[in-house]
Amino acid sequence: MNAPRRAHLARLAAAALLGAALAASIAAGCTVFDGLTAAPAPGDDAGAGGEAYLDLDAAVRACSLVFRCEGLPLGVATSIGVPADEASFSRCVSWLAGPIPEDRAGFEAQRSLLACVAAAASCEAALACAFLEPVLAGDPRCAPPEDDACGDGEARRCAERYLERCASPRFSPGSVCRVGAGGHARCALGACLPATHGPPRCNGNTLILCEQSSRLRVAMDCTTLGLTCAEGAQGVSAICGANGAILPCEDPGSVACSPDGARARICTGAVASEIDCGAIGGACVAEGGGARCARPSDACAPSDEGVDACEGTVLSLCMAGRRAAFDCASAGLGCLPGDGAGRSGHCG
């Protein structure tokens, strides 16, 4: 997907949820290692204070789909605030199979989505894992005249070019697709009137509001994006935020470092989510148009010479600071060299 279209879709997707909420509140396989151990399985210790979303085999399968499937990196970023790097295979694998702070909000929901992607047998199946799915050109679910609609448990927000999955962890139980005022489709609990509903409020980590444009009552779980909603907060204080603050961003799916270098910030479309590198004994390092958590004990970096290079079906990796050689054939894949235009070699 080209950058302008990717940015356009993601801004619509994330801004429609988090931006609307803010506006409402203001209104009111065989793996061979070079003498090193494999990535820990989910549930095992993946490093200082960290746990992995996936094991290495699953992360390779997921990242192979990230590199192959148009719209998938965007769907992952806008659904769970986790980087799905489509330029550096080692960075992609490191985010999915490397250490993540155990107390990151929404960790289990994020792991579940990524495991779904890893198990997918096709791009269609992988995209179906997303809580928010970008609508690609020619998708029959949003055929002309591209009006919003409900179908198959989805709120088809065709004018904004994305789908909401109402049964996903993004929305509170009981949410179903409804078409409200102005023909706007939403995953919602029911109809409401902004004048009588009251201001947005936080119930646990769920943000509940009466959306003014659709007059539908929407309840969104902030934790799926790694964000939180302060218990009992109302009005302007009721937000899905990172450490109590909204971090605006404009480059959906991109990863950057916080000004103090302690955290990686993932742009979900309208706001950024954060992963605390300091909590796993590291710091955020900007690299090759992306960013990653690096630790003093790291023996390599994804940007090092020879990383993500193919030798037959074997791909060299730098996974979370450790050199490894992964046989793509063990996952039923080949090893595809980089394209020379910024996209690395990868299993695919």
PDB file of C-alpha atoms in Angstrom, residues 108-230:
ATOM      1  CA  GLU A 108      -3.445 -10.550  26.470  1.00  0.00           C
ATOM      2  CA  ALA A 109      -5.805  -9.020  23.883  1.00  0.00           C
ATOM      3  CA  GLN A 110      -2.782  -7.981  21.831  1.00  0.00           C
ATOM      4  CA  ARG A 111      -1.250 -11.449  22.102  1.00  0.00           C
ATOM      5  CA  SER A 112      -4.542 -13.036  21.025  1.00  0.00           C
ATOM      6  CA  LEU A 113      -4.754 -10.956  17.856  1.00  0.00           C
ATOM      7  CA  LEU A 114      -1.133 -11.648  16.943  1.00  0.00           C
ATOM      8  CA  ALA A 115      -1.581 -15.391  17.539  1.00  0.00           C
ATOM      9  CA  CYS A 116      -4.605 -15.267  15.229  1.00  0.00           C
ATOM     10  CA  VAL A 117      -2.485 -13.644  12.516  1.00  0.00           C
ATOM     11  CA  ALA A 118       0.293 -16.212  12.984  1.00  0.00           C
ATOM     12  CA  ALA A 119      -2.196 -19.047  12.510  1.00  0.00           C
ATOM     13  CA  ALA A 120      -3.813 -17.521   9.405  1.00  0.00           C
ATOM     14  CA  ALA A 121      -3.500 -19.422   6.126  1.00  0.00           C
ATOM     15  CA  SER A 122      -4.211 -16.428   3.893  1.00  0.00           C
ATOM     16  CA  CYS A 123      -4.186 -12.645   3.811  1.00  0.00           C
ATOM     17  CA  GLU A 124      -7.977 -12.640   4.055  1.00  0.00           C
ATOM     18  CA  ALA A 125      -7.828 -14.729   7.232  1.00  0.00           C
ATOM     19  CA  ALA A 126      -5.055 -12.573   8.702  1.00  0.00           C
ATOM     20  CA  LEU A 127      -6.993  -9.357   8.066  1.00  0.00           C
ATOM     21  CA  ALA A 128     -10.062 -10.937   9.666  1.00  0.00           C
ATOM     22  CA  CYS A 129      -8.098 -11.075  12.952  1.00  0.00           C
ATOM     23  CA  ALA A 130      -7.984  -7.277  13.189  1.00  0.00           C
ATOM     24  CA  PHE A 131     -10.379  -5.431  15.478  1.00  0.00           C
ATOM     25  CA  LEU A 132     -10.332  -2.606  12.917  1.00  0.00           C
ATOM     26  CA  GLU A 133      -9.699  -3.620   9.319  1.00  0.00           C
ATOM     27  CA  PRO A 134      -8.802  -1.145   6.555  1.00  0.00           C
ATOM     28  CA  VAL A 135     -11.062  -1.427   3.522  1.00  0.00           C
ATOM     29  CA  LEU A 136      -8.950  -2.001   0.423  1.00  0.00           C
ATOM     30  CA  ALA A 137      -9.839  -0.977  -3.107  1.00  0.00           C
ATOM     31  CA  GLY A 138     -12.399  -3.291  -4.673  1.00  0.00           C
ATOM     32  CA  ASP A 139     -13.628  -4.793  -1.401  1.00  0.00           C
ATOM     33  CA  PRO A 140     -17.223  -5.903  -2.138  1.00  0.00           C
ATOM     34  CA  ARG A 141     -18.257  -5.134   1.435  1.00  0.00           C
ATOM     35  CA  CYS A 142     -17.983  -1.457   0.560  1.00  0.00           C
ATOM     36  CA  ALA A 143     -19.192  -1.471  -3.037  1.00  0.00           C
ATOM     37  CA  PRO A 144     -20.546   1.811  -4.458  1.00  0.00           C
ATOM     38  CA  PRO A 145     -22.291   3.931  -3.294  1.00  0.00           C
ATOM     39  CA  GLU A 146     -20.144   3.074  -0.269  1.00  0.00           C
ATOM     40  CA  ASP A 147     -22.778   3.822   2.346  1.00  0.00           C
ATOM     41  CA  ASP A 148     -22.228   2.638   5.912  1.00  0.00           C
ATOM     42  CA  ALA A 149     -23.879  -0.692   6.656  1.00  0.00           C
ATOM     43  CA  CYS A 150     -24.001  -3.655   9.047  1.00  0.00           C
ATOM     44  CA  GLY A 151     -23.097  -7.216   8.078  1.00  0.00           C
ATOM     45  CA  ASP A 152     -21.454 -10.337   9.518  1.00  0.00           C
ATOM     46  CA  GLY A 153     -20.978  -8.702  12.905  1.00  0.00           C
ATOM     47  CA  GLU A 154     -19.134  -5.763  11.344  1.00  0.00           C
ATOM     48  CA  ALA A 155     -19.869  -2.064  11.315  1.00  0.00           C
ATOM     49  CA  ARG A 156     -18.895  -1.222   7.765  1.00  0.00           C
ATOM     50  CA  ARG A 157     -17.774   2.388   7.915  1.00  0.00           C
ATOM     51  CA  CYS A 158     -17.370   2.593   4.177  1.00  0.00           C
ATOM     52  CA  ALA A 159     -17.192   6.369   3.873  1.00  0.00           C
ATOM     53  CA  GLU A 160     -14.180   6.228   6.178  1.00  0.00           C
ATOM     54  CA  ARG A 161     -12.771   3.048   4.579  1.00  0.00           C
ATOM     55  CA  TYR A 162     -12.574   0.673   7.507  1.00  0.00           C
ATOM     56  CA  LEU A 163     -14.549  -2.012   9.361  1.00  0.00           C
ATOM     57  CA  GLU A 164     -15.194  -2.361  13.082  1.00  0.00           C
ATOM     58  CA  ARG A 165     -15.587  -5.888  14.492  1.00  0.00           C
ATOM     59  CA  CYS A 166     -18.228  -5.586  17.185  1.00  0.00           C
ATOM     60  CA  ALA A 167     -17.449  -8.895  18.935  1.00  0.00           C
ATOM     61  CA  SER A 168     -13.753  -8.034  19.272  1.00  0.00           C
ATOM     62  CA  PRO A 169     -12.180  -6.969  22.593  1.00  0.00           C
ATOM     63  CA  ARG A 170     -12.187  -3.355  21.330  1.00  0.00           C
ATOM     64  CA  PHE A 171     -15.885  -3.021  22.184  1.00  0.00           C
ATOM     65  CA  SER A 172     -17.778  -3.824  25.367  1.00  0.00           C
ATOM     66  CA  PRO A 173     -19.876  -7.012  25.517  1.00  0.00           C
ATOM     67  CA  GLY A 174     -23.329  -6.357  24.116  1.00  0.00           C
ATOM     68  CA  SER A 175     -22.045  -4.103  21.366  1.00  0.00           C
ATOM     69  CA  VAL A 176     -23.653  -4.825  18.007  1.00  0.00           C
ATOM     70  CA  CYS A 177     -23.650  -3.009  14.700  1.00  0.00           C
ATOM     71  CA  ARG A 178     -26.296  -0.307  14.533  1.00  0.00           C
ATOM     72  CA  VAL A 179     -26.974   2.360  11.925  1.00  0.00           C
ATOM     73  CA  GLY A 180     -27.642   5.643  13.675  1.00  0.00           C
ATOM     74  CA  ALA A 181     -28.253   9.244  12.737  1.00  0.00           C
ATOM     75  CA  GLY A 182     -26.851  10.367   9.419  1.00  0.00           C
ATOM     76  CA  GLY A 183     -26.591   6.760   8.241  1.00  0.00           C
ATOM     77  CA  HIS A 184     -23.458   6.190  10.367  1.00  0.00           C
ATOM     78  CA  ALA A 185     -22.780   2.549  11.279  1.00  0.00           C
ATOM     79  CA  ARG A 186     -21.121   1.877  14.627  1.00  0.00           C
ATOM     80  CA  CYS A 187     -20.482  -0.942  17.054  1.00  0.00           C
ATOM     81  CA  ALA A 188     -22.728   0.364  19.809  1.00  0.00           C
ATOM     82  CA  LEU A 189     -24.760  -0.567  22.877  1.00  0.00           C
ATOM     83  CA  GLY A 190     -27.851   1.346  21.746  1.00  0.00           C
ATOM     84  CA  ALA A 191     -29.244   4.724  20.758  1.00  0.00           C
ATOM     85  CA  CYS A 192     -28.706   7.839  22.851  1.00  0.00           C
ATOM     86  CA  LEU A 193     -29.268  11.569  22.946  1.00  0.00           C
ATOM     87  CA  PRO A 194     -26.148  13.642  23.678  1.00  0.00           C
ATOM     88  CA  ALA A 195     -28.158  16.211  25.615  1.00  0.00           C
ATOM     89  CA  THR A 196     -29.479  13.640  28.110  1.00  0.00           C
ATOM     90  CA  HIS A 197     -26.778  10.962  28.076  1.00  0.00           C
ATOM     91  CA  GLY A 198     -24.272  12.933  30.080  1.00  0.00           C
ATOM     92  CA  PRO A 199     -20.557  13.472  29.409  1.00  0.00           C
ATOM     93  CA  PRO A 200     -18.097  10.749  28.395  1.00  0.00           C
ATOM     94  CA  ARG A 201     -16.914   8.690  31.353  1.00  0.00           C
ATOM     95  CA  CYS A 202     -14.456   5.964  32.227  1.00  0.00           C
ATOM     96  CA  ASN A 203     -15.728   2.681  33.622  1.00  0.00           C
ATOM     97  CA  GLY A 204     -12.598   0.750  34.443  1.00  0.00           C
ATOM     98  CA  ASN A 205     -10.539   1.071  31.275  1.00  0.00           C
ATOM     99  CA  THR A 206     -13.660   1.405  29.128  1.00  0.00           C
ATOM    100  CA  LEU A 207     -14.552   4.783  27.639  1.00  0.00           C
ATOM    101  CA  ILE A 208     -18.324   5.240  27.306  1.00  0.00           C
ATOM    102  CA  LEU A 209     -19.800   8.093  25.301  1.00  0.00           C
ATOM    103  CA  CYS A 210     -22.776   9.179  23.260  1.00  0.00           C
ATOM    104  CA  GLU A 211     -21.368   9.910  19.828  1.00  0.00           C
ATOM    105  CA  GLN A 212     -22.864  13.134  18.566  1.00  0.00           C
ATOM    106  CA  SER A 213     -22.738  12.375  14.847  1.00  0.00           C
ATOM    107  CA  SER A 214     -24.496   8.990  15.062  1.00  0.00           C
ATOM    108  CA  ARG A 215     -26.398   9.377  18.362  1.00  0.00           C
ATOM    109  CA  LEU A 216     -25.220   5.932  19.341  1.00  0.00           C
ATOM    110  CA  ARG A 217     -23.835   4.842  22.716  1.00  0.00           C
ATOM    111  CA  VAL A 218     -20.323   3.505  22.171  1.00  0.00           C
ATOM    112  CA  ALA A 219     -18.189   1.698  24.760  1.00  0.00           C
ATOM    113  CA  MET A 220     -14.526   1.187  23.805  1.00  0.00           C
ATOM    114  CA  ASP A 221     -11.887  -0.732  25.755  1.00  0.00           C
ATOM    115  CA  CYS A 222      -8.820   1.522  25.793  1.00  0.00           C
ATOM    116  CA  THR A 223      -6.535  -1.339  26.833  1.00  0.00           C
ATOM    117  CA  THR A 224      -6.616  -3.013  23.419  1.00  0.00           C
ATOM    118  CA  LEU A 225      -4.374  -0.172  22.205  1.00  0.00           C
ATOM    119  CA  GLY A 226      -2.168  -0.265  25.293  1.00  0.00           C
ATOM    120  CA  LEU A 227      -3.943   2.832  26.608  1.00  0.00           C
ATOM    121  CA  THR A 228      -5.869   3.459  29.819  1.00  0.00           C
ATOM    122  CA  CYS A 229      -8.931   5.372  30.958  1.00  0.00           C
ATOM    123  CA  ALA A 230      -8.774   6.753  34.507  1.00  0.00           C
TER     124      ALA A 230
END
